[in-house]
GROMACS .gro file of C-alpha atoms in nm:
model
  345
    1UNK     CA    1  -7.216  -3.350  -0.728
    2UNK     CA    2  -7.401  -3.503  -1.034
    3UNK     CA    3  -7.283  -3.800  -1.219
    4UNK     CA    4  -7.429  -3.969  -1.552
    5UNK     CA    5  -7.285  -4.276  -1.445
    6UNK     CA    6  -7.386  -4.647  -1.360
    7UNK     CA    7  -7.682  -4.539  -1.134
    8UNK     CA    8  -7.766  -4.700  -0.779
    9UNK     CA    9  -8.040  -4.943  -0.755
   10UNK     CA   10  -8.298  -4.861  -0.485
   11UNK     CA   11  -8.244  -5.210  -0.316
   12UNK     CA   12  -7.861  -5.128  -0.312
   13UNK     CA   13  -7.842  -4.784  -0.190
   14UNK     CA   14  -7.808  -4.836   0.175
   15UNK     CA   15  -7.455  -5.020   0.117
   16UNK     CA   16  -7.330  -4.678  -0.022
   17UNK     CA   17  -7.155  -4.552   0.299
   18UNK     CA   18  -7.033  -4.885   0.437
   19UNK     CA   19  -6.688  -4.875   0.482
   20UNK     CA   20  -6.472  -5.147   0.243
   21UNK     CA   21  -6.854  -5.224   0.043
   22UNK     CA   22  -6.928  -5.162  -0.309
   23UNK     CA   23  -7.297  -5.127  -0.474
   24UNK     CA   24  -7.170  -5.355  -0.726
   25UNK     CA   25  -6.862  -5.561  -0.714
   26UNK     CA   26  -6.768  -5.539  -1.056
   27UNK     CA   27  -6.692  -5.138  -1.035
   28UNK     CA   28  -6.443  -5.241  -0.832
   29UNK     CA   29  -6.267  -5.456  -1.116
   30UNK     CA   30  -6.320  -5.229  -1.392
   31UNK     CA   31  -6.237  -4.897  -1.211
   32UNK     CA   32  -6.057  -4.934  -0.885
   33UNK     CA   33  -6.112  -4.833  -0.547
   34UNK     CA   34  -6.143  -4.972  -0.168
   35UNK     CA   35  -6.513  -4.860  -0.064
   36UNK     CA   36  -6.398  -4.612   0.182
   37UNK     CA   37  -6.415  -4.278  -0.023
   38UNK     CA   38  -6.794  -4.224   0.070
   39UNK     CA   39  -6.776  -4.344   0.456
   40UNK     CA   40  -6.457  -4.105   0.518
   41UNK     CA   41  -6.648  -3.843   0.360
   42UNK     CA   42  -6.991  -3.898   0.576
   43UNK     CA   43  -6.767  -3.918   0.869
   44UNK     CA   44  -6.605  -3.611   0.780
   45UNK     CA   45  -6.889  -3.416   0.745
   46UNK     CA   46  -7.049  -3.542   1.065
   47UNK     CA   47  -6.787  -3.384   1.197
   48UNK     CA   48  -6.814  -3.072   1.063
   49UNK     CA   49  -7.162  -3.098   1.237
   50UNK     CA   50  -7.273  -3.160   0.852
   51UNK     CA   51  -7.465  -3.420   0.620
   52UNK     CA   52  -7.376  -3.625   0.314
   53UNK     CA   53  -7.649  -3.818   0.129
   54UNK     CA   54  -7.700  -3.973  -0.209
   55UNK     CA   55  -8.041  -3.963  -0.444
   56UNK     CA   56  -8.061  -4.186  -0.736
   57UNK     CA   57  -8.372  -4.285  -0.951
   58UNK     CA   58  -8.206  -4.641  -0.916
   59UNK     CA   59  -8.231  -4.649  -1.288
   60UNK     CA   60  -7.892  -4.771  -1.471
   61UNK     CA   61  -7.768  -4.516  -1.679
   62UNK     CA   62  -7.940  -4.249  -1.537
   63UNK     CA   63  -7.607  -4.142  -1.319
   64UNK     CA   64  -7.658  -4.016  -0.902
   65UNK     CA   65  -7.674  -3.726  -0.707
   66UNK     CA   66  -7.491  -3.641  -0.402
   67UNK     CA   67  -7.601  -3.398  -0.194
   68UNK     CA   68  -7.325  -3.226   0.128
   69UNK     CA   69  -7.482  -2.950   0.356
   70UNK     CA   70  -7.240  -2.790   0.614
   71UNK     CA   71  -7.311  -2.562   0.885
   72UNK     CA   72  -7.071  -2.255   0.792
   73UNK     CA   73  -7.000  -1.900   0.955
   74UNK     CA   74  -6.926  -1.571   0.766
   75UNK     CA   75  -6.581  -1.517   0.920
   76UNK     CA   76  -6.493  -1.163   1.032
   77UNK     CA   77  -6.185  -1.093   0.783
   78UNK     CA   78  -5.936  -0.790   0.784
   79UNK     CA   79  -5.693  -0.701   0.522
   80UNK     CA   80  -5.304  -0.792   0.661
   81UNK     CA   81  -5.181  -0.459   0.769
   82UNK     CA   82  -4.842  -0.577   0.783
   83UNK     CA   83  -4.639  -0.348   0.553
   84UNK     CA   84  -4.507  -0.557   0.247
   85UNK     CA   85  -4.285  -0.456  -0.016
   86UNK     CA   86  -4.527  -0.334  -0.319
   87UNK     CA   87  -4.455  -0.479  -0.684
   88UNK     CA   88  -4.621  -0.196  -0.915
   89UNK     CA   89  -4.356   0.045  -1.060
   90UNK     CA   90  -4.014  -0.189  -0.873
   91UNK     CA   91  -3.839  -0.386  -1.182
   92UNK     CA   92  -3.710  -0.734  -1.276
   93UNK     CA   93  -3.451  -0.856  -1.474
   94UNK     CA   94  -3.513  -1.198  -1.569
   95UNK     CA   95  -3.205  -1.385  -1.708
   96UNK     CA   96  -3.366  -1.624  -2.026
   97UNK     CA   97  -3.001  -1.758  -2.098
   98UNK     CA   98  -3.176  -2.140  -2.210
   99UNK     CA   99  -3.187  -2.294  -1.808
  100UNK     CA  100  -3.535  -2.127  -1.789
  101UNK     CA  101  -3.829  -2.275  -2.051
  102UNK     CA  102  -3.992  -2.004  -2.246
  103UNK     CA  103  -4.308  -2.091  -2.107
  104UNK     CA  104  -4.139  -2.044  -1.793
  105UNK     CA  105  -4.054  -1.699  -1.920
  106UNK     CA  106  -4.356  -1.582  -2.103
  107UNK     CA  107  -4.540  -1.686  -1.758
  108UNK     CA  108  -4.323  -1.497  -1.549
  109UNK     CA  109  -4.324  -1.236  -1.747
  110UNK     CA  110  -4.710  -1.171  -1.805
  111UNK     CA  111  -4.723  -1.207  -1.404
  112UNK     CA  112  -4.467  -0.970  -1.287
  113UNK     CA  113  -4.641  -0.690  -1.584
  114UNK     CA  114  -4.983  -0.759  -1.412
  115UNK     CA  115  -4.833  -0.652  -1.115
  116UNK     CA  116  -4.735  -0.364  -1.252
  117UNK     CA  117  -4.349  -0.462  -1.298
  118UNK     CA  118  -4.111  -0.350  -1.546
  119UNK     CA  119  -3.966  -0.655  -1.685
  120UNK     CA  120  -3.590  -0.622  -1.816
  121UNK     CA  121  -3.519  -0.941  -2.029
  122UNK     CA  122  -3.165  -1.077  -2.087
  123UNK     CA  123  -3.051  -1.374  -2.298
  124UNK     CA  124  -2.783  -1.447  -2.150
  125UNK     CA  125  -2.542  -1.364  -1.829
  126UNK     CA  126  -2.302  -1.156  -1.992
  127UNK     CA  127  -2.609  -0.922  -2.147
  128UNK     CA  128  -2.695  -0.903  -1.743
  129UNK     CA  129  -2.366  -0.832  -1.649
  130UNK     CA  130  -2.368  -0.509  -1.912
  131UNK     CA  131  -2.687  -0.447  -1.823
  132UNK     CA  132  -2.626  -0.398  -1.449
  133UNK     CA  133  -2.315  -0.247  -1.506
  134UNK     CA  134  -2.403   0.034  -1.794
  135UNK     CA  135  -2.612   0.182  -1.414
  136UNK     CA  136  -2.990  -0.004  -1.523
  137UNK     CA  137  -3.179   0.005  -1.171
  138UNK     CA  138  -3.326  -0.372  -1.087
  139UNK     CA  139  -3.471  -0.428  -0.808
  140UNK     CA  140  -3.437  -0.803  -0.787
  141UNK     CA  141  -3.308  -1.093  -1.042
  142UNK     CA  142  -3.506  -1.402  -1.155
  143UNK     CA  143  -3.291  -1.681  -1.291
  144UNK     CA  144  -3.264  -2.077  -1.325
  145UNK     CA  145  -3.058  -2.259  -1.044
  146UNK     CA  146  -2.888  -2.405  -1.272
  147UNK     CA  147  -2.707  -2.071  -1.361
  148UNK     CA  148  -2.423  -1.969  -1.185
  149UNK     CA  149  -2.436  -1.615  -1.067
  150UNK     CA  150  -2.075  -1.467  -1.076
  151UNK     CA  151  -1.966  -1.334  -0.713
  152UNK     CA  152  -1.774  -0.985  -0.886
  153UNK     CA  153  -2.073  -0.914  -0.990
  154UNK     CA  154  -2.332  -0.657  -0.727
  155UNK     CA  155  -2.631  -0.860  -0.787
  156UNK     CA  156  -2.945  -0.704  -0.656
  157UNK     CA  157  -3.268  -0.944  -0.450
  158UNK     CA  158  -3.257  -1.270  -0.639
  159UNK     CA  159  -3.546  -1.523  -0.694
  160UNK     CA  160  -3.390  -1.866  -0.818
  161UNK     CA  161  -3.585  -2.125  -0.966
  162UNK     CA  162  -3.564  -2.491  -0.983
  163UNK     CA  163  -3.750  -2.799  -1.132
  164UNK     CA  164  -3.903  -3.080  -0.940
  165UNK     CA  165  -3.580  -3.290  -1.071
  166UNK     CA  166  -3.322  -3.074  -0.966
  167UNK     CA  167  -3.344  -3.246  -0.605
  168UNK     CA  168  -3.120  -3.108  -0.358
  169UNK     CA  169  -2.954  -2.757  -0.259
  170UNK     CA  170  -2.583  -2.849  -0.258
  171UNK     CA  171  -2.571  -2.636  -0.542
  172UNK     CA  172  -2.759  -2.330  -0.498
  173UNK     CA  173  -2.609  -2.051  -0.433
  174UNK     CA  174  -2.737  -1.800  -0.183
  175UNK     CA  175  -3.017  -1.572  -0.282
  176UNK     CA  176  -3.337  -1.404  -0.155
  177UNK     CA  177  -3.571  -1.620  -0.233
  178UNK     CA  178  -3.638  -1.937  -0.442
  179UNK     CA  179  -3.944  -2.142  -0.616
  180UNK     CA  180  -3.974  -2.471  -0.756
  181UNK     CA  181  -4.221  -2.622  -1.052
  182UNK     CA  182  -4.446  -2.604  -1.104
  183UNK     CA  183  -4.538  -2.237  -1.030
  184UNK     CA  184  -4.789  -2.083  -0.938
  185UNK     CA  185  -4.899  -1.733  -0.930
  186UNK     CA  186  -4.936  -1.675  -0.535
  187UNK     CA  187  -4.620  -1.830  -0.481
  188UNK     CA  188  -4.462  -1.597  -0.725
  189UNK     CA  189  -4.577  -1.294  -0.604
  190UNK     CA  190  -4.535  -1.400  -0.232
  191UNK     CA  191  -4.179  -1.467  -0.326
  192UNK     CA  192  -4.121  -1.121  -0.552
  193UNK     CA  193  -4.255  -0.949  -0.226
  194UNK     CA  194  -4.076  -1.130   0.024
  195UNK     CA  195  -3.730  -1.067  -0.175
  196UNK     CA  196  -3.773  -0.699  -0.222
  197UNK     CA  197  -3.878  -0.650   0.159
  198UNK     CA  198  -3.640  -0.816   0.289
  199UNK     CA  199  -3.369  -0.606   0.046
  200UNK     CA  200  -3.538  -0.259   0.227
  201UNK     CA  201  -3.599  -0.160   0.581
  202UNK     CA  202  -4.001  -0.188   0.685
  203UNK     CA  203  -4.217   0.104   0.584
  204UNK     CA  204  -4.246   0.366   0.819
  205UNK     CA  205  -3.992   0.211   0.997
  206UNK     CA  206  -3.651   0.412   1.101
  207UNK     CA  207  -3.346   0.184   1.032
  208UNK     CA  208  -3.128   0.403   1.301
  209UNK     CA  209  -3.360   0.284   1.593
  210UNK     CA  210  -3.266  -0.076   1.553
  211UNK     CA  211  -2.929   0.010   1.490
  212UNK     CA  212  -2.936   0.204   1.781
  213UNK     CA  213  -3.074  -0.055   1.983
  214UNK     CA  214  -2.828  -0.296   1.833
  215UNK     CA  215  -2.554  -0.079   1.959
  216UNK     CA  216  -2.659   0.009   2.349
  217UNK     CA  217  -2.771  -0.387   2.412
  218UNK     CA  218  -2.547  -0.546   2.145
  219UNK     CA  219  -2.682  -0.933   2.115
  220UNK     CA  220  -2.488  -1.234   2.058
  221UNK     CA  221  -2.691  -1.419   1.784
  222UNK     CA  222  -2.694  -1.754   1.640
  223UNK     CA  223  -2.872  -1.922   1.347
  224UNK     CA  224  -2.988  -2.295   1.303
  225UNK     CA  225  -3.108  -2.333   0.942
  226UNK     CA  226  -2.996  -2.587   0.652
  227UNK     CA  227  -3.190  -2.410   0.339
  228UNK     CA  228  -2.894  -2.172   0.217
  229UNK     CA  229  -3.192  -1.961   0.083
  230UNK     CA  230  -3.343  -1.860   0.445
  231UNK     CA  231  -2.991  -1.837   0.592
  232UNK     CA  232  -2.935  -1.585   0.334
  233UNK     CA  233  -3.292  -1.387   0.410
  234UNK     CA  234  -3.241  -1.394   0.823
  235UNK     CA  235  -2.912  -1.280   0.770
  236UNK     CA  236  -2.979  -0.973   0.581
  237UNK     CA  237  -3.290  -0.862   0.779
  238UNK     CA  238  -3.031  -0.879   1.058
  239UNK     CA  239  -2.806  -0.709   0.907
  240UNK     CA  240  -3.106  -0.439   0.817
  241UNK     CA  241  -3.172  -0.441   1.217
  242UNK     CA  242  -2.838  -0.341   1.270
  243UNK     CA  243  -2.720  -0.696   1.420
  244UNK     CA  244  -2.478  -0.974   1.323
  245UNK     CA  245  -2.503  -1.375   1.382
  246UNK     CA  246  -2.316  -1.655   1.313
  247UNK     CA  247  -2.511  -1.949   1.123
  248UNK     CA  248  -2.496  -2.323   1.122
  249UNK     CA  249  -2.653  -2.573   0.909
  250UNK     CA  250  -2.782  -2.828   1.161
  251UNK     CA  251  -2.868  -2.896   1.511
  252UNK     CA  252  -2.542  -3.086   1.564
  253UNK     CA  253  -2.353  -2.789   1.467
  254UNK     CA  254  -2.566  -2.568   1.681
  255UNK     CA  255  -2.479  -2.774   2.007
  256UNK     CA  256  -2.138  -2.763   1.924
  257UNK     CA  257  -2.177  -2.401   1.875
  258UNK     CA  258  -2.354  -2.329   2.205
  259UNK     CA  259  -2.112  -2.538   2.357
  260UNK     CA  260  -1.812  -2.340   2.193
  261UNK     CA  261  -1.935  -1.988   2.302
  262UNK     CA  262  -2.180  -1.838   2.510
  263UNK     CA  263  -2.475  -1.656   2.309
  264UNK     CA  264  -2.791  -1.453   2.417
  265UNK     CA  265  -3.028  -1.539   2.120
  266UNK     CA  266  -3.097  -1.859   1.891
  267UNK     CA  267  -3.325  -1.920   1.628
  268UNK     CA  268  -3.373  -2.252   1.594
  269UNK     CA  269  -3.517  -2.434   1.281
  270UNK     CA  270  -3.742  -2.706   1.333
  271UNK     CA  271  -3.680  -2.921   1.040
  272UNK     CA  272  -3.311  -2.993   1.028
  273UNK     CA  273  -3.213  -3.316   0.848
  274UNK     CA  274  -2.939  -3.483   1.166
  275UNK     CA  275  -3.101  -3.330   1.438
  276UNK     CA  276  -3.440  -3.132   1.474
  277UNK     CA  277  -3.513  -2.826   1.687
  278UNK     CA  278  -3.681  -2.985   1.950
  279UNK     CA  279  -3.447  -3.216   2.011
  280UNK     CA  280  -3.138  -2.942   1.944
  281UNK     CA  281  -3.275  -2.740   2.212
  282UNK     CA  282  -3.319  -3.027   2.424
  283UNK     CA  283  -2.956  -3.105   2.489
  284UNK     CA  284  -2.875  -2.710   2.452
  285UNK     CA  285  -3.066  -2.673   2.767
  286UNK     CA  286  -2.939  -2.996   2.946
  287UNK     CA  287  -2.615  -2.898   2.890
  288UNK     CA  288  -2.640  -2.533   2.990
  289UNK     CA  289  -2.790  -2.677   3.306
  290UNK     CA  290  -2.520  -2.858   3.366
  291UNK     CA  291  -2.274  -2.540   3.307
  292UNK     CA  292  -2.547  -2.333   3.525
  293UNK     CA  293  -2.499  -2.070   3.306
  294UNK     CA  294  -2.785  -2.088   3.026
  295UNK     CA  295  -3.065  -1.910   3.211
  296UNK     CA  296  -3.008  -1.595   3.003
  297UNK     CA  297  -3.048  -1.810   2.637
  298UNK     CA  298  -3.319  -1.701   2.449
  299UNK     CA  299  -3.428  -2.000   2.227
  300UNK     CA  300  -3.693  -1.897   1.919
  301UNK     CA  301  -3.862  -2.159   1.652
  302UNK     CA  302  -3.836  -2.126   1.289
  303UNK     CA  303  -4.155  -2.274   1.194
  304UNK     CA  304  -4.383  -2.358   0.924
  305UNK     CA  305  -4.609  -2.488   1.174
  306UNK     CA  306  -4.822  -2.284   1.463
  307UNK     CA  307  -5.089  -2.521   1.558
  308UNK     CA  308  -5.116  -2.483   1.922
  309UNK     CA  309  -4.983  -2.856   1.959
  310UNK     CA  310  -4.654  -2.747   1.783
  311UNK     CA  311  -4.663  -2.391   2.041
  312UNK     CA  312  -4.716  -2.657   2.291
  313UNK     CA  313  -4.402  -2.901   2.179
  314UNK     CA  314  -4.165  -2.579   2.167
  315UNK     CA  315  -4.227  -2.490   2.490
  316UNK     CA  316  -4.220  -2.807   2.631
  317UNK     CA  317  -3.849  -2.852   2.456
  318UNK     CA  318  -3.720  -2.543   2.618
  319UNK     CA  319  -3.779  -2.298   2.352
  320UNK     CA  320  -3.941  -1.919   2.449
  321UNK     CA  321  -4.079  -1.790   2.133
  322UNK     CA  322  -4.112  -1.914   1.803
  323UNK     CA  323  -4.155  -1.669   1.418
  324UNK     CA  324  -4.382  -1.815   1.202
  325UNK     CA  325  -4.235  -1.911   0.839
  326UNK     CA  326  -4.199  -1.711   0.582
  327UNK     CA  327  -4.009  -1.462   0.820
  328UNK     CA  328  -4.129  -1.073   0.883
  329UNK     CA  329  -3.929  -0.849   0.958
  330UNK     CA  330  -4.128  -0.699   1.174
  331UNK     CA  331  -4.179  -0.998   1.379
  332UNK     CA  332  -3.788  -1.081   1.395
  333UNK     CA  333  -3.737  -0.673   1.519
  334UNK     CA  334  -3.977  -0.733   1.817
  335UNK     CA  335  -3.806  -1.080   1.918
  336UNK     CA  336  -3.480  -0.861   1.916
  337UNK     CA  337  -3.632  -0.587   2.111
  338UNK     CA  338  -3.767  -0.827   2.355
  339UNK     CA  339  -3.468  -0.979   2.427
  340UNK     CA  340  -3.243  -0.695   2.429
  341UNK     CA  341  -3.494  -0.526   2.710
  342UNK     CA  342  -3.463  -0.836   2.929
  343UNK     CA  343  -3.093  -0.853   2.900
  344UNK     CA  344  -3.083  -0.467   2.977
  345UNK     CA  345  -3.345  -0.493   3.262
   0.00000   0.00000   0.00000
């Protein structure tokens, strides 16, 4: 990194990496800062097994150079060969009624066509109504949360979309997937993909099989999650696996649940806002012990997180297995499988 700034004097130069010290107190008055930027960042490199320096005529005005050299491996790298639901030729009807910005709308729109999407574009919720109705194939929906998706209506996979203001999710109603400003293009197209696979069965994958498994080891399931959007996903790649579940919002209502009825599979979210999924799973399993009749509970994270200190914290809470956030499919059918083989064994 080259600067045209202040310059370092010689005399001055071996201050630079002192934590809380300054070359020259008055940068500190004019322009901010602590003095620790340049000692984290030696200290980080160090322990990247790297080197951080600085070079500097120690001329004023003539600005500094500073130099980082890492020790870094070409990593062996291979294409996800998880089957995901392709974009090119599927189509979008994106509901521009007013709640969405037409920036918003120009910039979803040039995204989803680079794809390779058709883009169907309605003014308002009565044109999509007509639209849907007059037998136009969508594959999914994109509209504001702030619009109110009629329930007579047979809306296909729907993306809603929120601002950084709209805080909350009282409101929104269920749907495949959402996104929040500001957007960005991965994010889009990770959401467009994860909406329209989990709308269709896996590729390659025979939907009668699961049911079939579904219907010789039939599993009680329940669900832990508070986001109304991922309760809505789980459920229907469930329902695509030929299997039912009831679903709370908490961990609270998931020990009263447990406590209600006797199940053979939970998925338990880790970030619930009374009661987390460590703890949840905690006083599941004390109080099965207590019944002596939990040793058949399968209990499987819904996490974000899969550092092996989280693996480690699951297990140690009482948990079996944990699925990775966002959810695949084919991850949730071998959980299922899994389980359904023990209980039949």
């Amino acid at each position: 990194v080259r600067d045209t700034g202040l310059g370092i004097p010689v005399d001055r130069q071996d201050r630079l990496f002192q934590a809380f010290s300054q070359v020259d107190t008055s940068t500190t008055r004019r322009y901010g800062g602590t003095g620790l930027g340049l000692a984290i960042s030696r200290r980080l490199c160090k322990a990247m097994g790297g080197v951080l320096w600085a070079e500097s005529l120690g001329i004023p005005g003539k600005g500094s150079t500073f130099h980082c050299r890492l020790p870094l491996e070409i990593a062996d790298w291979e294409p996800d060969r998880e089957p995901v639901a392709p974009l090119a030729g599927k189509t979008m009807l994106l509901i521009a009624d007013g709640t969405l910005l037409g920036t918003e709308v120009r910039h979803v729109t040039q995204l989803a066509q680079t794809w390779g999407m058709n883009v169907l574009e309605c003014d308002s919720l009565d044109a999509a109504r007509r639209l849907l109705e007059s037998g136009s194939a969508a594959d999914l929906v994109f509209a504001s949360r702030a619009l109110d998706l009629p329930d007579d209506v047979s809306w296909p996979a729907t993306i809603r979309f929120r601002t950084l203001w709209e805080r909350g999710n009282e409101a929104l109603q269920p749907a495949t997937g959402g996104l929040i400003q500001p957007m960005k293009a991965l994010a889009l197209r990770t959401a467009l993909a994860d909406a329209l696979q989990a709308e269709q069965p896996d590729a390659g994958t025979l939907v009668p099989a699961s049911q079939a498994t579904a219907e010789h080891v039939p599993l009680r399931i329940l669900v832990a999650e508070d986001t109304v959007v991922n309760q809505v996903v789980i459920r229907r790649m469930l329902d695509r696996l030929g299997y039912g579940a009831d679903i709370v919002g908490s961990g609270t209502e998931a020990l009263a649940a447990i406590d209600a009825r006797p199940y053979d599979l939970a998925f338990m979210d880790m970030q619930m806002p009374d009661m987390d999924g460590l703890e949840a799973t905690r006083r599941i399993r004390r109080l099965l012990a207590e019944r002596g009749d939990g040793s058949h509970l399968t209990i499987v994270a819904l996490t974000a997180n899969v550092s092996p200190e989280d693996r480690a914290a699951c297990m140690a809470a009482g948990m079996n297995d944990f699925l990775g956030k966002p959810l695949r499919i084919g991850d949730l059918r071998e959980i299922l499988r899994s389980t359904a083989a023990a209980l039949a064994g």
